[in-house]
């Protein structure tokens, strides 16, 4: 279950997820806050967000998403705790 933070007390038990570039545009939001009690790792964040609908599931199911936790590159099994910030980036392309 996810919920938006509503005050300073709740903020301590939340994980903030920020979206960048095309993901932010596709999902229509810059960030969301998830209840940390239901999240153990990065994969849990992706699974929880994918339940928000088809657009979310499609955008977040890409195998080559880049994820960082507290500004450090992370994997699907990277553990999370209260107060962490998860950043999700679409694949980087260039030439």
PDB file of C-alpha atoms in Angstrom:
ATOM      1  CA  UNK A   1       0.000   0.000   0.000  1.00  0.00           C
ATOM      2  CA  UNK A   2       1.367   3.406  -0.838  1.00  0.00           C
ATOM      3  CA  UNK A   3       0.386   6.810   0.457  1.00  0.00           C
ATOM      4  CA  UNK A   4       1.502  10.372   0.049  1.00  0.00           C
ATOM      5  CA  UNK A   5       3.329  11.887   2.987  1.00  0.00           C
ATOM      6  CA  UNK A   6       1.052  14.269   4.854  1.00  0.00           C
ATOM      7  CA  UNK A   7       3.274  15.554   7.650  1.00  0.00           C
ATOM      8  CA  UNK A   8       6.653  15.497   9.328  1.00  0.00           C
ATOM      9  CA  UNK A   9       5.837  12.350  11.312  1.00  0.00           C
ATOM     10  CA  UNK A  10       4.847  10.367   8.206  1.00  0.00           C
ATOM     11  CA  UNK A  11       7.816  11.664   6.228  1.00  0.00           C
ATOM     12  CA  UNK A  12      10.192   9.672   8.437  1.00  0.00           C
ATOM     13  CA  UNK A  13       8.508   6.396   7.434  1.00  0.00           C
ATOM     14  CA  UNK A  14       8.371   7.117   3.727  1.00  0.00           C
ATOM     15  CA  UNK A  15      10.492   6.305   0.717  1.00  0.00           C
ATOM     16  CA  UNK A  16      10.518   9.058  -1.892  1.00  0.00           C
ATOM     17  CA  UNK A  17      10.672   7.932  -5.517  1.00  0.00           C
ATOM     18  CA  UNK A  18      11.740  10.506  -8.122  1.00  0.00           C
ATOM     19  CA  UNK A  19      11.304  10.120 -11.886  1.00  0.00           C
ATOM     20  CA  UNK A  20      13.495  11.699 -14.540  1.00  0.00           C
ATOM     21  CA  UNK A  21      13.408  12.548 -18.248  1.00  0.00           C
ATOM     22  CA  UNK A  22      10.937  10.539 -20.333  1.00  0.00           C
ATOM     23  CA  UNK A  23       9.652   8.610 -17.324  1.00  0.00           C
ATOM     24  CA  UNK A  24       8.549  11.823 -15.644  1.00  0.00           C
ATOM     25  CA  UNK A  25       6.729  12.842 -18.821  1.00  0.00           C
ATOM     26  CA  UNK A  26       5.120   9.431 -19.364  1.00  0.00           C
ATOM     27  CA  UNK A  27       3.941   9.068 -15.765  1.00  0.00           C
ATOM     28  CA  UNK A  28       2.920  12.695 -15.362  1.00  0.00           C
ATOM     29  CA  UNK A  29       4.575  13.127 -11.964  1.00  0.00           C
ATOM     30  CA  UNK A  30       7.975  14.212 -10.668  1.00  0.00           C
ATOM     31  CA  UNK A  31       7.865  12.053  -7.555  1.00  0.00           C
ATOM     32  CA  UNK A  32       5.748   9.907  -5.264  1.00  0.00           C
ATOM     33  CA  UNK A  33       6.126   8.810  -1.660  1.00  0.00           C
ATOM     34  CA  UNK A  34       5.603   5.198  -0.648  1.00  0.00           C
ATOM     35  CA  UNK A  35       5.006   3.769   2.808  1.00  0.00           C
ATOM     36  CA  UNK A  36       8.360   2.291   3.830  1.00  0.00           C
ATOM     37  CA  UNK A  37       6.674  -0.441   5.873  1.00  0.00           C
ATOM     38  CA  UNK A  38       5.611  -2.238   2.688  1.00  0.00           C
ATOM     39  CA  UNK A  39       8.931  -1.805   0.845  1.00  0.00           C
ATOM     40  CA  UNK A  40      12.036  -3.922   1.410  1.00  0.00           C
ATOM     41  CA  UNK A  41      14.047  -3.423  -1.767  1.00  0.00           C
ATOM     42  CA  UNK A  42      14.093  -1.639  -5.130  1.00  0.00           C
ATOM     43  CA  UNK A  43      12.097  -4.459  -6.755  1.00  0.00           C
ATOM     44  CA  UNK A  44       9.296  -3.827  -4.245  1.00  0.00           C
ATOM     45  CA  UNK A  45       9.180  -0.165  -5.297  1.00  0.00           C
ATOM     46  CA  UNK A  46       8.854  -1.115  -8.962  1.00  0.00           C
ATOM     47  CA  UNK A  47       6.185  -3.725  -8.208  1.00  0.00           C
ATOM     48  CA  UNK A  48       4.162  -1.319  -6.075  1.00  0.00           C
ATOM     49  CA  UNK A  49       4.292   1.430  -8.685  1.00  0.00           C
ATOM     50  CA  UNK A  50       3.458  -0.980 -11.521  1.00  0.00           C
ATOM     51  CA  UNK A  51       0.138  -1.679  -9.790  1.00  0.00           C
ATOM     52  CA  UNK A  52      -0.945   1.929 -10.483  1.00  0.00           C
ATOM     53  CA  UNK A  53      -2.043   1.034 -14.002  1.00  0.00           C
ATOM     54  CA  UNK A  54      -1.000  -0.032 -17.458  1.00  0.00           C
ATOM     55  CA  UNK A  55       1.065   3.082 -18.241  1.00  0.00           C
ATOM     56  CA  UNK A  56       3.010   2.677 -14.992  1.00  0.00           C
ATOM     57  CA  UNK A  57       3.529  -1.044 -15.529  1.00  0.00           C
ATOM     58  CA  UNK A  58       4.738  -0.540 -19.089  1.00  0.00           C
ATOM     59  CA  UNK A  59       7.062   2.354 -18.214  1.00  0.00           C
ATOM     60  CA  UNK A  60       8.601   0.600 -15.215  1.00  0.00           C
ATOM     61  CA  UNK A  61       8.959  -2.876 -16.715  1.00  0.00           C
ATOM     62  CA  UNK A  62      11.820  -1.902 -19.015  1.00  0.00           C
ATOM     63  CA  UNK A  63      14.775  -4.160 -18.233  1.00  0.00           C
ATOM     64  CA  UNK A  64      17.304  -1.385 -18.683  1.00  0.00           C
ATOM     65  CA  UNK A  65      15.969   1.251 -16.271  1.00  0.00           C
ATOM     66  CA  UNK A  66      18.629   2.943 -14.214  1.00  0.00           C
ATOM     67  CA  UNK A  67      17.974   3.150 -10.486  1.00  0.00           C
ATOM     68  CA  UNK A  68      19.837   4.964  -7.735  1.00  0.00           C
ATOM     69  CA  UNK A  69      19.247   4.890  -3.993  1.00  0.00           C
ATOM     70  CA  UNK A  70      20.455   7.955  -2.133  1.00  0.00           C
ATOM     71  CA  UNK A  71      22.548   8.979  -5.181  1.00  0.00           C
ATOM     72  CA  UNK A  72      24.252   5.576  -5.501  1.00  0.00           C
ATOM     73  CA  UNK A  73      23.600   3.139  -8.371  1.00  0.00           C
ATOM     74  CA  UNK A  74      21.317   0.324  -7.189  1.00  0.00           C
ATOM     75  CA  UNK A  75      20.079  -3.094  -8.309  1.00  0.00           C
ATOM     76  CA  UNK A  76      16.620  -4.658  -7.953  1.00  0.00           C
ATOM     77  CA  UNK A  77      17.668  -6.437  -4.756  1.00  0.00           C
ATOM     78  CA  UNK A  78      19.209  -3.338  -3.143  1.00  0.00           C
ATOM     79  CA  UNK A  79      17.647  -2.936   0.320  1.00  0.00           C
ATOM     80  CA  UNK A  80      15.686   0.159   1.286  1.00  0.00           C
ATOM     81  CA  UNK A  81      14.797   1.763   4.595  1.00  0.00           C
ATOM     82  CA  UNK A  82      12.755   4.658   5.951  1.00  0.00           C
ATOM     83  CA  UNK A  83      13.813   7.994   4.501  1.00  0.00           C
ATOM     84  CA  UNK A  84      15.592   6.629   1.428  1.00  0.00           C
ATOM     85  CA  UNK A  85      15.300   8.367  -1.925  1.00  0.00           C
ATOM     86  CA  UNK A  86      14.961   6.211  -5.023  1.00  0.00           C
ATOM     87  CA  UNK A  87      15.640   7.815  -8.405  1.00  0.00           C
ATOM     88  CA  UNK A  88      14.501   6.082 -11.585  1.00  0.00           C
ATOM     89  CA  UNK A  89      15.902   7.049 -14.979  1.00  0.00           C
ATOM     90  CA  UNK A  90      14.971   5.769 -18.419  1.00  0.00           C
ATOM     91  CA  UNK A  91      17.682   4.053 -20.460  1.00  0.00           C
ATOM     92  CA  UNK A  92      20.402   6.412 -21.638  1.00  0.00           C
ATOM     93  CA  UNK A  93      21.008   6.557 -25.366  1.00  0.00           C
ATOM     94  CA  UNK A  94      23.380   8.575 -27.394  1.00  0.00           C
ATOM     95  CA  UNK A  95      25.682   8.597 -30.254  1.00  0.00           C
TER      96      UNK A  95
END
